[in-house]
Coordinates of C-alpha atoms in Angstrom, one line a residue:
Chain A
M1 CA 73.2 95.5 93.7
A2 CA 72.8 99.3 93.4
T3 CA 73.9 101.4 95.6
S4 CA 74.0 104.9 97.0
L5 CA 77.3 105.2 97.6
R6 CA 78.7 107.4 94.9
N7 CA 82.7 107.2 95.0
H8 CA 84.3 103.7 94.1
V9 CA 88.0 104.3 93.1
K10 CA 89.8 101.4 90.9
G11 CA 93.3 100.5 92.1
K12 CA 95.5 98.1 93.5
V13 CA 96.7 97.2 97.4
K14 CA 100.1 98.4 97.6
E15 CA 100.5 97.6 101.3
I16 CA 98.6 96.6 104.9
V17 CA 99.3 97.9 107.9
P18 CA 98.0 94.8 110.5
G19 CA 96.1 95.5 113.6
P20 CA 94.4 93.0 115.7
A21 CA 91.2 94.9 115.3
V22 CA 91.3 97.0 112.7
C23 CA 94.1 97.8 109.5
E24 CA 94.9 100.2 107.0
V25 CA 95.2 99.5 103.6
E26 CA 97.3 101.5 100.8
I27 CA 95.5 101.5 97.7
E28 CA 97.3 102.8 94.2
T29 CA 95.2 104.3 92.1
S30 CA 95.5 106.1 88.8
A31 CA 94.8 109.0 91.1
G32 CA 97.5 108.8 93.6
T33 CA 97.8 106.5 96.3
L34 CA 94.5 105.8 99.0
S35 CA 94.4 105.0 102.7
S36 CA 91.5 102.3 103.7
V37 CA 90.6 101.6 107.2
I38 CA 88.5 98.7 108.0
T39 CA 87.7 95.8 110.7
A40 CA 90.8 93.3 110.8
R41 CA 87.7 90.6 109.7
S42 CA 86.8 92.6 106.2
L43 CA 90.7 92.2 105.5
Q44 CA 90.5 88.3 106.5
E45 CA 87.1 88.0 104.7
L46 CA 88.1 89.4 101.7
G47 CA 91.3 87.7 101.5
L48 CA 93.2 91.1 100.4
K49 CA 96.9 91.0 100.1
V50 CA 99.2 93.4 98.4
G51 CA 98.5 93.5 94.5
D52 CA 94.7 92.6 94.9
E53 CA 92.6 94.5 92.0
V54 CA 90.2 96.6 94.2
R55 CA 87.7 99.1 94.4
A56 CA 87.9 102.7 97.7
V57 CA 84.4 103.4 98.2
V58 CA 83.3 106.7 99.8
K59 CA 79.8 107.4 100.5
S60 CA 79.5 111.6 99.6
T61 CA 79.1 112.9 102.7
E62 CA 82.8 111.9 104.1
V63 CA 84.6 113.6 101.1
G64 CA 85.4 117.4 101.9
I65 CA 86.6 119.8 99.6
E66 CA 90.4 121.8 99.3
K67 CA 90.9 125.0 97.1
P68 CA 94.0 126.2 96.8
Chain B
M1 CA 98.9 123.1 108.1
A2 CA 99.8 119.1 108.3
T3 CA 97.3 116.9 108.9
S4 CA 96.4 113.5 109.6
L5 CA 93.5 113.3 106.5
R6 CA 95.6 110.7 104.3
N7 CA 93.5 111.1 101.2
H8 CA 93.8 114.3 99.0
V9 CA 92.4 113.9 95.0
K10 CA 93.2 116.3 92.6
G11 CA 90.4 117.5 89.8
K12 CA 88.3 120.3 88.7
V13 CA 84.8 121.2 89.5
K14 CA 82.5 119.3 87.0
E15 CA 79.2 120.3 88.6
I16 CA 77.2 121.6 91.7
V17 CA 74.0 120.3 92.9
P18 CA 72.8 124.1 94.8
G19 CA 70.6 123.3 97.7
P20 CA 69.8 125.7 101.1
A21 CA 72.0 124.0 103.6
V22 CA 74.6 121.4 101.8
C23 CA 75.1 120.6 98.2
E24 CA 76.5 118.2 96.1
V25 CA 79.8 119.1 94.3
E26 CA 81.6 116.6 91.5
I27 CA 84.7 116.5 91.1
E28 CA 86.8 115.0 87.8
T29 CA 89.8 113.3 88.8
S30 CA 91.9 111.1 87.1
A31 CA 90.7 108.4 88.7
G32 CA 87.1 109.2 87.6
T33 CA 84.0 111.6 88.9
L34 CA 84.0 111.9 92.9
S35 CA 80.7 113.3 94.6
S36 CA 81.2 115.5 97.6
V37 CA 78.7 117.0 99.9
I38 CA 79.8 119.8 102.0
T39 CA 77.3 122.7 103.3
A40 CA 75.9 125.4 101.6
R41 CA 78.3 127.9 103.5
S42 CA 81.3 126.7 102.8
L43 CA 80.3 126.0 99.2
Q44 CA 80.3 130.3 99.0
E45 CA 83.0 130.9 101.4
L46 CA 85.5 128.9 98.8
G47 CA 83.5 130.2 95.8
L48 CA 83.6 127.3 94.4
K49 CA 82.1 127.3 90.8
V50 CA 83.0 125.1 87.8
G51 CA 86.3 124.5 87.0
D52 CA 87.9 125.4 89.7
E53 CA 91.2 123.9 90.2
V54 CA 90.3 121.5 93.5
R55 CA 90.9 118.3 96.0
A56 CA 88.8 116.2 97.6
V57 CA 89.8 115.4 101.0
V58 CA 88.8 112.2 103.0
K59 CA 89.7 110.6 106.5
S60 CA 90.8 107.2 105.9
T61 CA 88.6 105.6 108.6
E62 CA 85.8 107.0 105.7
V63 CA 87.2 104.5 103.1
G64 CA 85.9 101.4 102.6
I65 CA 87.0 98.6 100.1
E66 CA 85.4 96.8 97.5
K67 CA 86.7 93.4 95.7
P68 CA 85.3 91.9 92.4
Chain C
M1 CA 81.2 92.6 94.3
A2 CA 82.5 91.8 98.0
T3 CA 82.4 94.8 100.5
S4 CA 84.6 95.3 103.8
L5 CA 81.7 97.3 105.1
R6 CA 80.2 94.9 107.4
N7 CA 76.4 96.4 108.1
H8 CA 73.7 95.3 105.6
V9 CA 70.1 95.6 107.3
K10 CA 67.4 94.3 105.0
G11 CA 64.2 96.7 105.2
K12 CA 61.7 98.1 102.8
V13 CA 61.4 102.2 102.1
K14 CA 59.2 103.7 104.4
E15 CA 59.5 107.1 103.7
I16 CA 61.5 109.5 101.3
V17 CA 62.0 113.1 102.7
P18 CA 63.1 115.1 99.5
G19 CA 65.8 118.0 99.0
P20 CA 67.3 119.6 95.8
A21 CA 70.8 117.6 96.9
V22 CA 70.5 115.5 99.7
C23 CA 67.7 113.4 101.1
E24 CA 66.5 111.6 103.9
V25 CA 64.9 108.2 103.0
E26 CA 63.3 106.1 106.3
I27 CA 63.5 102.2 105.9
E28 CA 61.6 100.0 107.8
T29 CA 63.8 96.8 109.2
S30 CA 63.2 94.5 111.7
A31 CA 65.2 96.1 114.1
G32 CA 63.1 99.1 114.0
T33 CA 63.1 102.6 111.5
L34 CA 66.5 103.6 109.9
S35 CA 67.0 106.8 108.9
S36 CA 69.6 107.6 105.8
V37 CA 71.1 110.8 103.9
I38 CA 71.9 110.4 100.3
T39 CA 72.2 112.3 97.6
A40 CA 69.4 113.4 95.6
R41 CA 70.9 111.5 92.4
S42 CA 71.5 108.7 94.5
L43 CA 67.7 108.9 94.9
Q44 CA 66.5 109.2 91.2
E45 CA 69.6 106.5 90.2
L46 CA 68.1 103.9 92.1
G47 CA 65.3 104.9 91.5
L48 CA 63.5 104.6 95.2
K49 CA 60.5 104.8 96.2
V50 CA 58.2 103.9 99.1
G51 CA 57.9 100.5 99.4
D52 CA 60.8 99.1 97.4
E53 CA 63.3 96.1 99.2
V54 CA 66.3 98.0 100.4
R55 CA 69.0 97.1 102.2
A56 CA 71.1 99.9 104.5
V57 CA 74.8 100.4 104.6
V58 CA 77.0 101.3 107.2
K59 CA 80.6 100.7 107.8
S60 CA 81.8 100.0 111.6
T61 CA 83.7 102.5 111.9
E62 CA 80.7 104.9 111.8
V63 CA 78.3 102.7 114.6
G64 CA 78.9 103.9 118.4
I65 CA 77.3 101.8 120.9
E66 CA 75.2 103.0 124.1
K67 CA 74.5 100.7 127.4
P68 CA 71.9 101.8 129.7
Chain D
M1 CA 69.1 113.9 126.6
A2 CA 67.8 114.3 123.4
T3 CA 69.9 113.4 120.5
S4 CA 69.9 114.5 117.3
L5 CA 71.3 110.8 115.9
R6 CA 68.2 109.2 114.8
N7 CA 69.3 105.0 114.7
H8 CA 69.4 103.0 117.3
V9 CA 69.0 99.5 117.5
K10 CA 68.9 97.4 120.5
G11 CA 71.0 93.9 120.9
K12 CA 73.1 92.0 122.6
V13 CA 77.2 92.3 122.5
K14 CA 77.9 88.9 120.9
E15 CA 81.9 89.3 120.4
I16 CA 84.5 91.4 121.1
V17 CA 87.7 92.0 118.8
P18 CA 90.0 93.8 121.1
G19 CA 92.7 96.4 120.1
P20 CA 95.2 98.4 121.7
A21 CA 93.6 101.6 120.9
V22 CA 90.0 100.5 119.2
C23 CA 88.1 97.5 119.5
E24 CA 86.0 95.8 116.9
V25 CA 81.8 95.1 118.9
E26 CA 79.1 92.6 117.5
I27 CA 76.4 93.5 118.3
E28 CA 73.3 90.5 117.4
T29 CA 70.2 92.1 116.9
S30 CA 66.7 91.3 115.3
A31 CA 68.1 92.6 111.8
G32 CA 71.5 90.4 112.0
T33 CA 74.7 91.3 113.8
L34 CA 75.8 94.5 113.2
S35 CA 79.9 95.7 113.7
S36 CA 81.0 98.8 115.4
V37 CA 84.3 99.9 115.8
I38 CA 84.9 101.9 118.9
T39 CA 87.9 102.5 121.2
A40 CA 89.4 100.7 123.7
R41 CA 88.9 103.4 126.3
S42 CA 85.3 103.8 125.2
L43 CA 85.1 99.6 125.6
Q44 CA 86.6 99.4 128.7
E45 CA 84.1 102.9 130.1
L46 CA 81.0 101.3 129.5
G47 CA 82.7 97.8 130.8
L48 CA 81.2 96.1 128.2
K49 CA 81.2 92.3 127.5
V50 CA 79.6 89.8 125.7
G51 CA 76.1 89.8 126.7
D52 CA 75.6 93.1 127.5
E53 CA 72.3 94.7 126.6
V54 CA 73.0 97.6 124.4
R55 CA 71.9 99.3 121.5
A56 CA 73.9 100.4 118.1
V57 CA 74.1 103.8 116.9
V58 CA 74.8 105.4 113.6
K59 CA 73.9 109.2 112.2
S60 CA 71.8 109.4 109.1
T61 CA 74.6 111.0 107.0
E62 CA 76.4 107.7 107.9
V63 CA 73.7 105.4 106.1
G64 CA 73.4 104.3 102.8
I65 CA 71.2 102.4 100.4
E66 CA 71.7 99.3 98.7
K67 CA 68.7 98.0 96.2
P68 CA 68.8 94.9 95.0
Chain E
M1 CA 72.7 105.7 129.0
A2 CA 76.2 105.8 128.4
T3 CA 77.6 105.6 125.2
S4 CA 81.0 104.7 123.2
L5 CA 80.6 108.4 121.9
R6 CA 83.8 110.5 123.5
N7 CA 83.3 113.8 122.3
H8 CA 80.5 116.5 123.6
V9 CA 80.9 120.1 123.4
K10 CA 78.6 122.1 124.9
G11 CA 77.6 125.2 123.7
K12 CA 74.0 127.9 122.5
V13 CA 72.4 127.3 119.2
K14 CA 74.1 130.7 117.2
E15 CA 72.0 129.7 113.9
I16 CA 70.5 127.3 111.9
V17 CA 70.4 127.4 108.0
P18 CA 66.9 125.5 107.3
G19 CA 66.3 123.1 104.5
P20 CA 63.8 120.4 103.8
A21 CA 65.8 117.3 104.1
V22 CA 68.6 118.5 106.2
C23 CA 69.9 121.7 108.0
E24 CA 73.1 123.3 108.9
V25 CA 72.9 124.4 112.8
E26 CA 75.8 126.8 114.1
I27 CA 76.8 125.9 117.5
E28 CA 78.5 128.8 119.9
T29 CA 81.2 127.1 122.0
S30 CA 83.9 128.4 124.0
A31 CA 86.3 126.4 121.8
G32 CA 84.6 128.8 119.2
T33 CA 81.5 128.1 116.7
L34 CA 80.9 124.7 115.6
S35 CA 78.7 123.4 112.4
S36 CA 77.2 120.4 112.5
V37 CA 74.6 119.3 109.9
I38 CA 71.5 117.4 111.1
T39 CA 67.9 116.6 109.5
A40 CA 65.5 118.6 109.7
R41 CA 63.6 116.2 110.8
S42 CA 65.8 115.8 114.3
L43 CA 65.6 119.6 114.6
Q44 CA 61.9 120.0 114.4
E45 CA 61.8 116.9 116.9
L46 CA 64.5 118.9 119.0
G47 CA 62.7 121.7 118.9
L48 CA 66.0 123.4 118.1
K49 CA 66.1 127.0 118.0
V50 CA 68.6 129.9 118.4
G51 CA 69.8 130.3 122.1
D52 CA 69.3 126.9 123.0
E53 CA 71.4 125.1 125.4
V54 CA 72.6 121.8 123.5
R55 CA 76.4 119.6 122.8
A56 CA 77.7 119.2 120.0
V57 CA 78.2 114.9 119.8
V58 CA 81.0 113.7 117.9
K59 CA 82.8 110.0 117.3
S60 CA 86.1 109.6 117.8
T61 CA 87.0 108.0 114.4
E62 CA 85.1 111.1 113.4
V63 CA 88.5 113.3 114.4
G64 CA 91.3 114.5 112.5
I65 CA 93.9 116.2 113.7
E66 CA 96.0 119.4 112.2
K67 CA 99.4 120.4 113.2
P68 CA 101.4 123.9 112.2
Chain F
M1 CA 94.3 125.5 101.4
A2 CA 91.0 127.0 102.0
T3 CA 88.5 124.2 103.2
S4 CA 85.3 122.7 103.1
L5 CA 85.8 121.6 106.9
R6 CA 84.1 123.9 109.4
N7 CA 85.5 122.8 112.4
H8 CA 88.3 123.4 113.6
V9 CA 89.3 123.6 117.6
K10 CA 92.8 124.7 118.6
G11 CA 94.5 122.6 121.8
K12 CA 97.3 120.3 123.1
V13 CA 98.0 117.2 122.7
K14 CA 97.2 115.4 126.2
E15 CA 97.5 111.6 125.7
I16 CA 98.5 109.0 123.1
V17 CA 97.1 105.6 123.1
P18 CA 99.0 103.8 120.5
G19 CA 98.4 101.0 118.1
P20 CA 99.8 99.2 115.1
A21 CA 97.7 100.5 112.9
V22 CA 95.1 103.7 114.5
C23 CA 95.9 105.1 117.4
E24 CA 93.5 107.6 119.6
V25 CA 94.8 110.9 120.5
E26 CA 93.5 112.9 123.5
I27 CA 93.6 116.5 122.7
E28 CA 92.9 119.1 125.3
T29 CA 90.7 122.6 124.3
S30 CA 89.2 125.2 125.6
A31 CA 85.7 122.9 125.6
G32 CA 86.9 119.8 126.9
T33 CA 89.4 116.9 126.1
L34 CA 88.8 116.1 122.5
S35 CA 89.4 112.6 120.8
S36 CA 90.4 111.6 117.7
V37 CA 91.7 108.7 116.0
I38 CA 93.9 108.6 113.3
T39 CA 96.1 105.9 111.5
A40 CA 99.4 105.3 113.5
R41 CA 101.2 106.3 110.2
S42 CA 99.5 110.0 110.3
L43 CA 100.9 109.9 114.0
Q44 CA 104.1 109.1 112.8
E45 CA 104.1 112.0 109.5
L46 CA 102.6 114.6 112.4
G47 CA 105.4 113.8 114.8
L48 CA 102.5 114.2 117.2
K49 CA 103.9 114.3 121.1
V50 CA 102.4 115.1 124.4
G51 CA 102.3 118.8 124.4
D52 CA 102.3 119.5 120.8
E53 CA 99.7 122.5 119.5
V54 CA 97.1 120.7 117.2
R55 CA 94.1 121.5 115.6
A56 CA 90.7 118.7 115.8
V57 CA 89.4 118.6 112.4
V58 CA 85.7 117.5 112.0
K59 CA 83.3 117.7 109.1
S60 CA 80.3 119.3 109.9
T61 CA 78.0 115.8 108.5
E62 CA 79.8 114.1 111.4
V63 CA 78.8 116.8 114.2
G64 CA 75.3 115.4 115.9
I65 CA 73.0 117.6 118.2
E66 CA 72.3 116.8 122.4
K67 CA 69.8 118.4 123.8
P68 CA 69.1 118.5 127.7

């Protein structure tokens, strides 16, 4: 399934902060730690656990830019 | 200014696709190319050009997860 | 590739409003017309054209609720 | 009140996953089940319960596209 | 129509940066200028023009926090 | 650090609805109360508490427009 979402960053699940409706998942990537908030159901359905190989996915419109 | 936005990825502006209201900016990072859509005004005010050192910034709620 | 994104709605490309950096794509679904804004590059790379079978994809955090 | 948000999908509340700050609400629509994450306060103020007629609302910029 | 979107800020259209698919609309509010990106179609359908009384609307999940 | 994010609204933390993974923070601004959902970790790292001077920050693409 090809997708219009342009940002896919490989990494490993580093830590999971659980919650009843949503949870935070930290992903260790070659560009540092990324933080994702997904539903608790998706966490369960994906069977995510620390050490899993995953990809962080982000739509381009959600990415801002900072300049020193 | 400390921020609640948890994702900041360092990189270099690789390419800019201009547009009258918004533009796409590609950023080369150690985790691959990231794509950002920002307003044309921000592009101008930041004076962004290819080669600039920047950071891609994303709110955690906007980051999904894919698992092979 | 399993994903945490929970909303996938099948439909057909109904209309494309082109733009240099981003474009709007209207998708006819069984729940009515959905509108998506994606980058012009994604439009090109996906080779999208009117009549194509596609799926609209949305992260749960981006969906609000209205009640009459 | 006219709105720029272009996606409004009718449906019925199917299930609610409660949480202290945010909750997930599943909505049964003619295009399948949609998942929304809203604040617990909005859930309370809207008085949402299973079976309620509602509309899922999404801004076009938040909708991506997948193509088989 | 009651909504789960919790942020509605009154203001006046200050400036419109047109574009073929999306446009930027600046809104003068009592808390300063707010910037919105909406589809060109929504701009047209709402018949927005400088001076119009409007409300900026934002979902809570899209609002970050900065602290000096 | 200059940013492409164009919306920064000054205010004071009015109330915090805690949660294990994310929390809601209400901010009193000159344009009324704004609601933000951030991760519990960011709440902790920013050391946010009621009465703190903060800024709500929103990307332009996340701002819609309503017209009476």
